[in-house]
Short mmCIF file of C-alpha atoms in Angstrom, two decimals:
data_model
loop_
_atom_site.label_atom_id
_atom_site.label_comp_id
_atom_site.label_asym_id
_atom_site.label_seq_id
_atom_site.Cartn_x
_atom_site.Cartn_y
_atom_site.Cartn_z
CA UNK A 450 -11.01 -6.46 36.84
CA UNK A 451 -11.40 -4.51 33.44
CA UNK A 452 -9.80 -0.96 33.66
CA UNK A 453 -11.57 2.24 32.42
CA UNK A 454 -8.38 3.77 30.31
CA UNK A 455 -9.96 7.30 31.03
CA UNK A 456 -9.52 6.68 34.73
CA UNK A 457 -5.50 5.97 34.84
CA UNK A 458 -3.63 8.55 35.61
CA UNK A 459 -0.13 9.70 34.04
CA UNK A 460 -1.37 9.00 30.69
CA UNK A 461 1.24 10.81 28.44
CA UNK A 462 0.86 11.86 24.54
CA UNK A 463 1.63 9.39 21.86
CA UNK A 464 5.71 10.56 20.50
CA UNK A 465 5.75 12.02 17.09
CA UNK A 466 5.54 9.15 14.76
CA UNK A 467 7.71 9.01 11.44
CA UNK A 468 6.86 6.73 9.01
CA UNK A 469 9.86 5.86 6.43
CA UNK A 470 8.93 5.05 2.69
CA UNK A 471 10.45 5.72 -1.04
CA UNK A 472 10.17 9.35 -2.16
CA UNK A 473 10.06 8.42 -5.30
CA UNK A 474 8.91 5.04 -7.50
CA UNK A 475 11.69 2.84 -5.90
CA UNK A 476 11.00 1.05 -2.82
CA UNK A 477 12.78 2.42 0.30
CA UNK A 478 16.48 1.59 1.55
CA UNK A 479 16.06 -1.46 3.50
CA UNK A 480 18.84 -1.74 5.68
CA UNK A 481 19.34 -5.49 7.54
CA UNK A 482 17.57 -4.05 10.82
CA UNK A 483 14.43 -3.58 9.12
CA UNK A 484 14.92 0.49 9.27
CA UNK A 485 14.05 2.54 6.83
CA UNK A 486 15.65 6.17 5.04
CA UNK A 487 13.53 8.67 3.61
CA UNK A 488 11.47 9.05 6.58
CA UNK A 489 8.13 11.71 7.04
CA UNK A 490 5.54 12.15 9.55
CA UNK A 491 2.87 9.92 10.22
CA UNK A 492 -0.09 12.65 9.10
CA UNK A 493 1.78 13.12 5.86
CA UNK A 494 1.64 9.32 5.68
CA UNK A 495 -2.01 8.91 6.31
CA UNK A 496 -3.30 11.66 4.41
CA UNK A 497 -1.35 10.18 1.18
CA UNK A 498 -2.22 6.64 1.80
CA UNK A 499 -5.73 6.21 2.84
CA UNK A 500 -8.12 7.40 0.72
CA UNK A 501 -6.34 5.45 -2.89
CA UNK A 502 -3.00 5.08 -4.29
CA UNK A 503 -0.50 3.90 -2.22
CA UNK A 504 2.44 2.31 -3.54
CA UNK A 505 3.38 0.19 -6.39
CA UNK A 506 2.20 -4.06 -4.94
CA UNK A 507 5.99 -4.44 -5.74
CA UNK A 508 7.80 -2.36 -2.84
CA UNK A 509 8.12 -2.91 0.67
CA UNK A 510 7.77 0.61 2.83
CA UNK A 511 6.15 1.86 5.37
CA UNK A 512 3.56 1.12 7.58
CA UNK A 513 0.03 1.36 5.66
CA UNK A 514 -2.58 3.94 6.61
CA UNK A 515 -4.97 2.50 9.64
CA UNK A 516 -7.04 5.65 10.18
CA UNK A 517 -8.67 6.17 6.55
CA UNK A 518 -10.20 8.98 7.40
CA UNK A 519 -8.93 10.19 3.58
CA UNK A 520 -11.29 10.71 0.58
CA UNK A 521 -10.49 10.44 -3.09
CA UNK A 522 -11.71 9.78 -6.03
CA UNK A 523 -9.16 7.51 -6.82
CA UNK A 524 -9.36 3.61 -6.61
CA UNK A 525 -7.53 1.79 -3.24
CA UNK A 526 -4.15 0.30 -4.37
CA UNK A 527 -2.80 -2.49 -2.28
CA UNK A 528 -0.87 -0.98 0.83
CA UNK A 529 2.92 -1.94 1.56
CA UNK A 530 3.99 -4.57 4.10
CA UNK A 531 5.76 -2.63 6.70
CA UNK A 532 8.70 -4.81 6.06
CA UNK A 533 10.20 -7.35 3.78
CA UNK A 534 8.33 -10.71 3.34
CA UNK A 535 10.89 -12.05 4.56
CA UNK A 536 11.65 -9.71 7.68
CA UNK A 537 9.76 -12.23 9.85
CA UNK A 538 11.13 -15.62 9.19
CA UNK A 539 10.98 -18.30 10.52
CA UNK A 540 7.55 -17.50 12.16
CA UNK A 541 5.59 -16.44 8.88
CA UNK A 542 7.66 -17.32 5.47
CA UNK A 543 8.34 -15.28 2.74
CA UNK A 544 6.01 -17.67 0.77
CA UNK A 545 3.46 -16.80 3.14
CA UNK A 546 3.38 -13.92 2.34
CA UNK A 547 3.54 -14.12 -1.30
CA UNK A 548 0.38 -15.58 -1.07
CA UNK A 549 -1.02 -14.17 1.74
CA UNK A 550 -0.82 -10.47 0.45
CA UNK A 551 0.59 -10.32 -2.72
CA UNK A 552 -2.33 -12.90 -3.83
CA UNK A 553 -5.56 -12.36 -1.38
CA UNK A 554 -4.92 -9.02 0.25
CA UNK A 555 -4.71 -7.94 -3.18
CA UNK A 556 -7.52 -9.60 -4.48
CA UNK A 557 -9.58 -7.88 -1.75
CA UNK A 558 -8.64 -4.53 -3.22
CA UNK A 559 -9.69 -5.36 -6.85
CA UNK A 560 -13.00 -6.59 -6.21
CA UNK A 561 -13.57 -3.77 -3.36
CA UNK A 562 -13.18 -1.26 -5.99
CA UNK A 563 -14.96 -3.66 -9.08
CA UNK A 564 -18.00 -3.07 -6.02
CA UNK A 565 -17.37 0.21 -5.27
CA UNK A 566 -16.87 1.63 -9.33
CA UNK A 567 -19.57 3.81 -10.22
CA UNK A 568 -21.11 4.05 -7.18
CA UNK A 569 -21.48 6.63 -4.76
CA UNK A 570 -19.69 4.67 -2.03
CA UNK A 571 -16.43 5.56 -4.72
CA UNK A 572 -15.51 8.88 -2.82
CA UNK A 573 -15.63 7.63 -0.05
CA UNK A 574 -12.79 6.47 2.45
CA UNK A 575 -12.27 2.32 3.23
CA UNK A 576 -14.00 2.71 6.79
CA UNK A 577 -16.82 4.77 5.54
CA UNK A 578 -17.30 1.97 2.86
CA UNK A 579 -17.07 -0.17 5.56
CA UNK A 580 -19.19 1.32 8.33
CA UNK A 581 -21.92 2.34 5.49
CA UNK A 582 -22.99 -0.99 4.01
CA UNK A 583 -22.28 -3.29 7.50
CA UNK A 584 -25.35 -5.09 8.15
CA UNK A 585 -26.64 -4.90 4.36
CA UNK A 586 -27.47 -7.74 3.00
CA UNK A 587 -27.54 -6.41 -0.48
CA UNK A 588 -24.30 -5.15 0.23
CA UNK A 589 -22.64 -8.29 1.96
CA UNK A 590 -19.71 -8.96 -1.01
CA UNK A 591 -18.96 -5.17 -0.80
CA UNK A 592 -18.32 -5.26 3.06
CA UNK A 593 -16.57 -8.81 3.44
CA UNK A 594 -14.19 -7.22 0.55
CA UNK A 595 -13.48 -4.10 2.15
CA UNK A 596 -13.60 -5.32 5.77
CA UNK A 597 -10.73 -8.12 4.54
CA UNK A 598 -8.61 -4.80 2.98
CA UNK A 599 -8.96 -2.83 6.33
CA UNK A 600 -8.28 -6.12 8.85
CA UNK A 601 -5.30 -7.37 6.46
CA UNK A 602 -3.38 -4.16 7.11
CA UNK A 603 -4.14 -3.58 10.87
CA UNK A 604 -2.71 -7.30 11.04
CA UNK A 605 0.66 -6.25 8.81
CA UNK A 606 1.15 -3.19 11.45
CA UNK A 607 0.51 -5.54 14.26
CA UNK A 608 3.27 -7.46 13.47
CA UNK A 609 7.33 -6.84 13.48
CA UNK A 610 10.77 -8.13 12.84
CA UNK A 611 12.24 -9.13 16.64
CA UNK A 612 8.52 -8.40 18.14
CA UNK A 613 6.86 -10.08 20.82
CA UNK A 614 8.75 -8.92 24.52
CA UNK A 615 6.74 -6.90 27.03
CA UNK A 616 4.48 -3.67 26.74
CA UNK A 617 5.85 -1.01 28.43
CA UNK A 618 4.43 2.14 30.62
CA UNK A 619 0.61 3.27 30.57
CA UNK A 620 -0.15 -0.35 28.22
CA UNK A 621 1.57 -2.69 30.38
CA UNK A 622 -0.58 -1.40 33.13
CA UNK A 623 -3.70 -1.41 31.56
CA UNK A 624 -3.27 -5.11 30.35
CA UNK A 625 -2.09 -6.35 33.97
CA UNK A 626 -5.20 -4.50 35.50
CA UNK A 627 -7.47 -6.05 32.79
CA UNK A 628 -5.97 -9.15 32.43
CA UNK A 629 -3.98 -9.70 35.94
CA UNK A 630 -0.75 -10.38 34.14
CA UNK A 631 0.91 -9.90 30.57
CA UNK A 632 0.52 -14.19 30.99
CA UNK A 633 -2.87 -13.70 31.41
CA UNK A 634 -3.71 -12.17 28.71
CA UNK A 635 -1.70 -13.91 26.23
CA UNK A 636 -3.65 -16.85 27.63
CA UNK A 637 -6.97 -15.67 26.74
CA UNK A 638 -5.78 -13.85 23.40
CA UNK A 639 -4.75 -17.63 22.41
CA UNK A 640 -7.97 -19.62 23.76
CA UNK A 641 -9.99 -16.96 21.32
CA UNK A 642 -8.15 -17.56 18.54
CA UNK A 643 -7.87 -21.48 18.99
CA UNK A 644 -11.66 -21.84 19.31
CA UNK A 645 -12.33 -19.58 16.63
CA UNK A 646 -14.67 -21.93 14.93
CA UNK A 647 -13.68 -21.90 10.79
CA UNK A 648 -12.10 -18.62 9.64
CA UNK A 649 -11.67 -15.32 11.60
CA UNK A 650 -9.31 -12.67 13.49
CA UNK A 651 -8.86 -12.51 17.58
CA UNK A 652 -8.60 -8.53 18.33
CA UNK A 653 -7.58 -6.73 21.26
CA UNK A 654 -9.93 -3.95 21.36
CA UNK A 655 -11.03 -0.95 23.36
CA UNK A 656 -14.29 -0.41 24.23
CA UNK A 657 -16.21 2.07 26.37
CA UNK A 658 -12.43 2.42 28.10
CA UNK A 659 -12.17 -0.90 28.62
CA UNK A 660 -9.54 -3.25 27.12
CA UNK A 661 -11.13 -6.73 25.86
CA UNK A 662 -9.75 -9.71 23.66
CA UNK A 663 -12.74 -10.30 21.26
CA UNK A 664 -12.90 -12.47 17.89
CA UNK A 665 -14.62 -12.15 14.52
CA UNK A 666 -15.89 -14.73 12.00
CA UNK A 667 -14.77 -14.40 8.59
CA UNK A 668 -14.61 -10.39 7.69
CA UNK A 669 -16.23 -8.98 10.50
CA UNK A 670 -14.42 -6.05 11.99
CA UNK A 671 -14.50 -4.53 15.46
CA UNK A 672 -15.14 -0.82 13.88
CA UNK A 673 -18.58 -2.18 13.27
CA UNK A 674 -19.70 -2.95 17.15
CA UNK A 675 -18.43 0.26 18.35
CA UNK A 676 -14.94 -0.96 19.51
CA UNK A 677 -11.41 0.41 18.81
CA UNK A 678 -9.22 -2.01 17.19
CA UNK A 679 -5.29 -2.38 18.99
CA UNK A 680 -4.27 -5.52 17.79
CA UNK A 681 -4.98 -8.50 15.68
CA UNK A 682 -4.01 -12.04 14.71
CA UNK A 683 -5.05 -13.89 11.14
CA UNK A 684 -6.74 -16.83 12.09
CA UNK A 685 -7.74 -17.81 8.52
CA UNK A 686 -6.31 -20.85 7.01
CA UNK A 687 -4.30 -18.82 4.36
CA UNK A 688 -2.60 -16.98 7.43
CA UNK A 689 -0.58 -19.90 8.54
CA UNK A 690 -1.43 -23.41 6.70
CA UNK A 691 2.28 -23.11 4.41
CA UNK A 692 4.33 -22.95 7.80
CA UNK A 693 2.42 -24.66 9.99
CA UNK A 694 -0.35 -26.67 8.59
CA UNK A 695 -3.16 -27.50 10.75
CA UNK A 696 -1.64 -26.43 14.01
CA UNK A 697 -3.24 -22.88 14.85
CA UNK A 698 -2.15 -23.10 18.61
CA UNK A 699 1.87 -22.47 17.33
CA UNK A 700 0.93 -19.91 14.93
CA UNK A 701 -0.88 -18.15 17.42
CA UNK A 702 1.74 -18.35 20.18
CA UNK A 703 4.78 -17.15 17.77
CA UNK A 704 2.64 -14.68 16.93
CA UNK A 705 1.85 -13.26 20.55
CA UNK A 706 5.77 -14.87 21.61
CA UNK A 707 7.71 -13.01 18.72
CA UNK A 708 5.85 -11.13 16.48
CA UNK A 709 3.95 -8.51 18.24
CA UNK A 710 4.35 -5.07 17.78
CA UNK A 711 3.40 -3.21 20.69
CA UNK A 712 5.00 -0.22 19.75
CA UNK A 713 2.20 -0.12 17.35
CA UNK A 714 -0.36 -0.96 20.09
CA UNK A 715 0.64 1.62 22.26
CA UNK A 716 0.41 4.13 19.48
CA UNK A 717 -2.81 3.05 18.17
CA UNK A 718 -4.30 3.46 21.83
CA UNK A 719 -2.79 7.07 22.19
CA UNK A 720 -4.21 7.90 18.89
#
């Protein structure tokens, strides 16, 4: 039985979130449990990150902006993993991710601004890019481009070192009234993103107060179809094919077994 999140009671506020990142042009102090000094709250965070530069593609800091609400004229910059690439070994490699954002997450951000350049979509923020030319067809490079940025760092967040365990409090709930059972849920999570036919993302998503695993093809984005975006797994090839070749089904249950953040979850729902 799906659960309506406005109906559960004892919903509490979201904690203050800090965000830690370099104060200057050095990446942040990494320390061995993935922690990070230099730490500032999470609106600071978003309102510098969102709406163009970021950080320099070289350091690893905090957790990229998810909201881009942000304008500027300035171009989007690749955002920061949230960790080192190799932070969440042996599930996803350091090579992995060498390739997976340092080569196509990136590439994603040059040709969404080569699109956007001289245009009057080049104030605007990465989900009003998004949201503005969905469903053009004139538009269709412009929104798999941008759509890939947006998706690629939702997936980063969704992830961390020593993830995977239990939700706690008001999400646990909502996922074993949805779902019948944390189990459950991972079950169907993993059947969506097996039989994801080709390439794609399986989302946990809110919509109309109700929590629902969904999937995408290729760049498609829940923001699109009305539904709030909690969590997400890489299904493309490029996601998983250095560590584990053509089996999908182990990617996708280290990924729900180890990597999940749902810290992150819990805060995106509050939000």
């Amino acid at each position: 039985m799906a659960v309506k999140v406005s109906n559960v009671p004892g919903v509490s506020p979201a904690p203050r979130l800090l965000r830690c990142r370099a104060t200057d042009d050095t990446p942040a102090t990494v320390p061995r449990d993935g922690s990070r000094k230099n730490c500032r709250s999470r609106r600071q965070f978003l309102a510098s990150t969102v709406g163009g530069c970021l950080y320099s593609l070289s350091a690893y800091g905090a957790d990229s902006s998810l909201s881009m609400t942000t304008r500027s004229i300035m171009a989007f910059e690749l955002p920061s993993l949230p960790y080192l690439p190799n932070a969440l070994e042996p599930y996803i490699s350091a090579r992995t991710f060498e390739f997976h954002h340092g080569k196509h997450h990136a590439a994603y951000v040059t040709n969404t601004n080569a699109l956007i350049k001289d245009t009057p979509l080049a104030g605007k923020s990465l989900e009003e890019v998004i949201k503005s030319v969905a469903g053009d067809p004139d538009k269709t490079s412009l929104f798999n481009n941008a759509a890939q940025v947006w998706n690629h760092t939702f997936f980063w967040n969704s992830m961390k070192p020593g993830g995977g365990g239990v939700p706690t409090g008001d999400l646990a709930r909502w996922i074993n009234s949805t779902f019948g059972s944390l189990e459950k849920f991972k079950e169907e999570f993993k059947s969506a993103a097996v039989t994801q036919f080709g390439s794609g993302w399986t989302w946990l998503v809110l919509e109309n107060g109700t929590l629902q695993v969904t999937k995408t093809a290729n760049a498609d984005t829940p923001m699109v179809h009305g539904q709030k975006a909690l969590l997400t797994c890489d299904v493309w090839e490029h996601a998983y094919y250095l560590d584990y070749q053509n089996r999908r089904p182990d990617f996708v249950q280290a990924f729900l077994d180890h990597l999940v953040n749902w810290d992150f979850v819990t805060r995106t729902l509050a939000d």
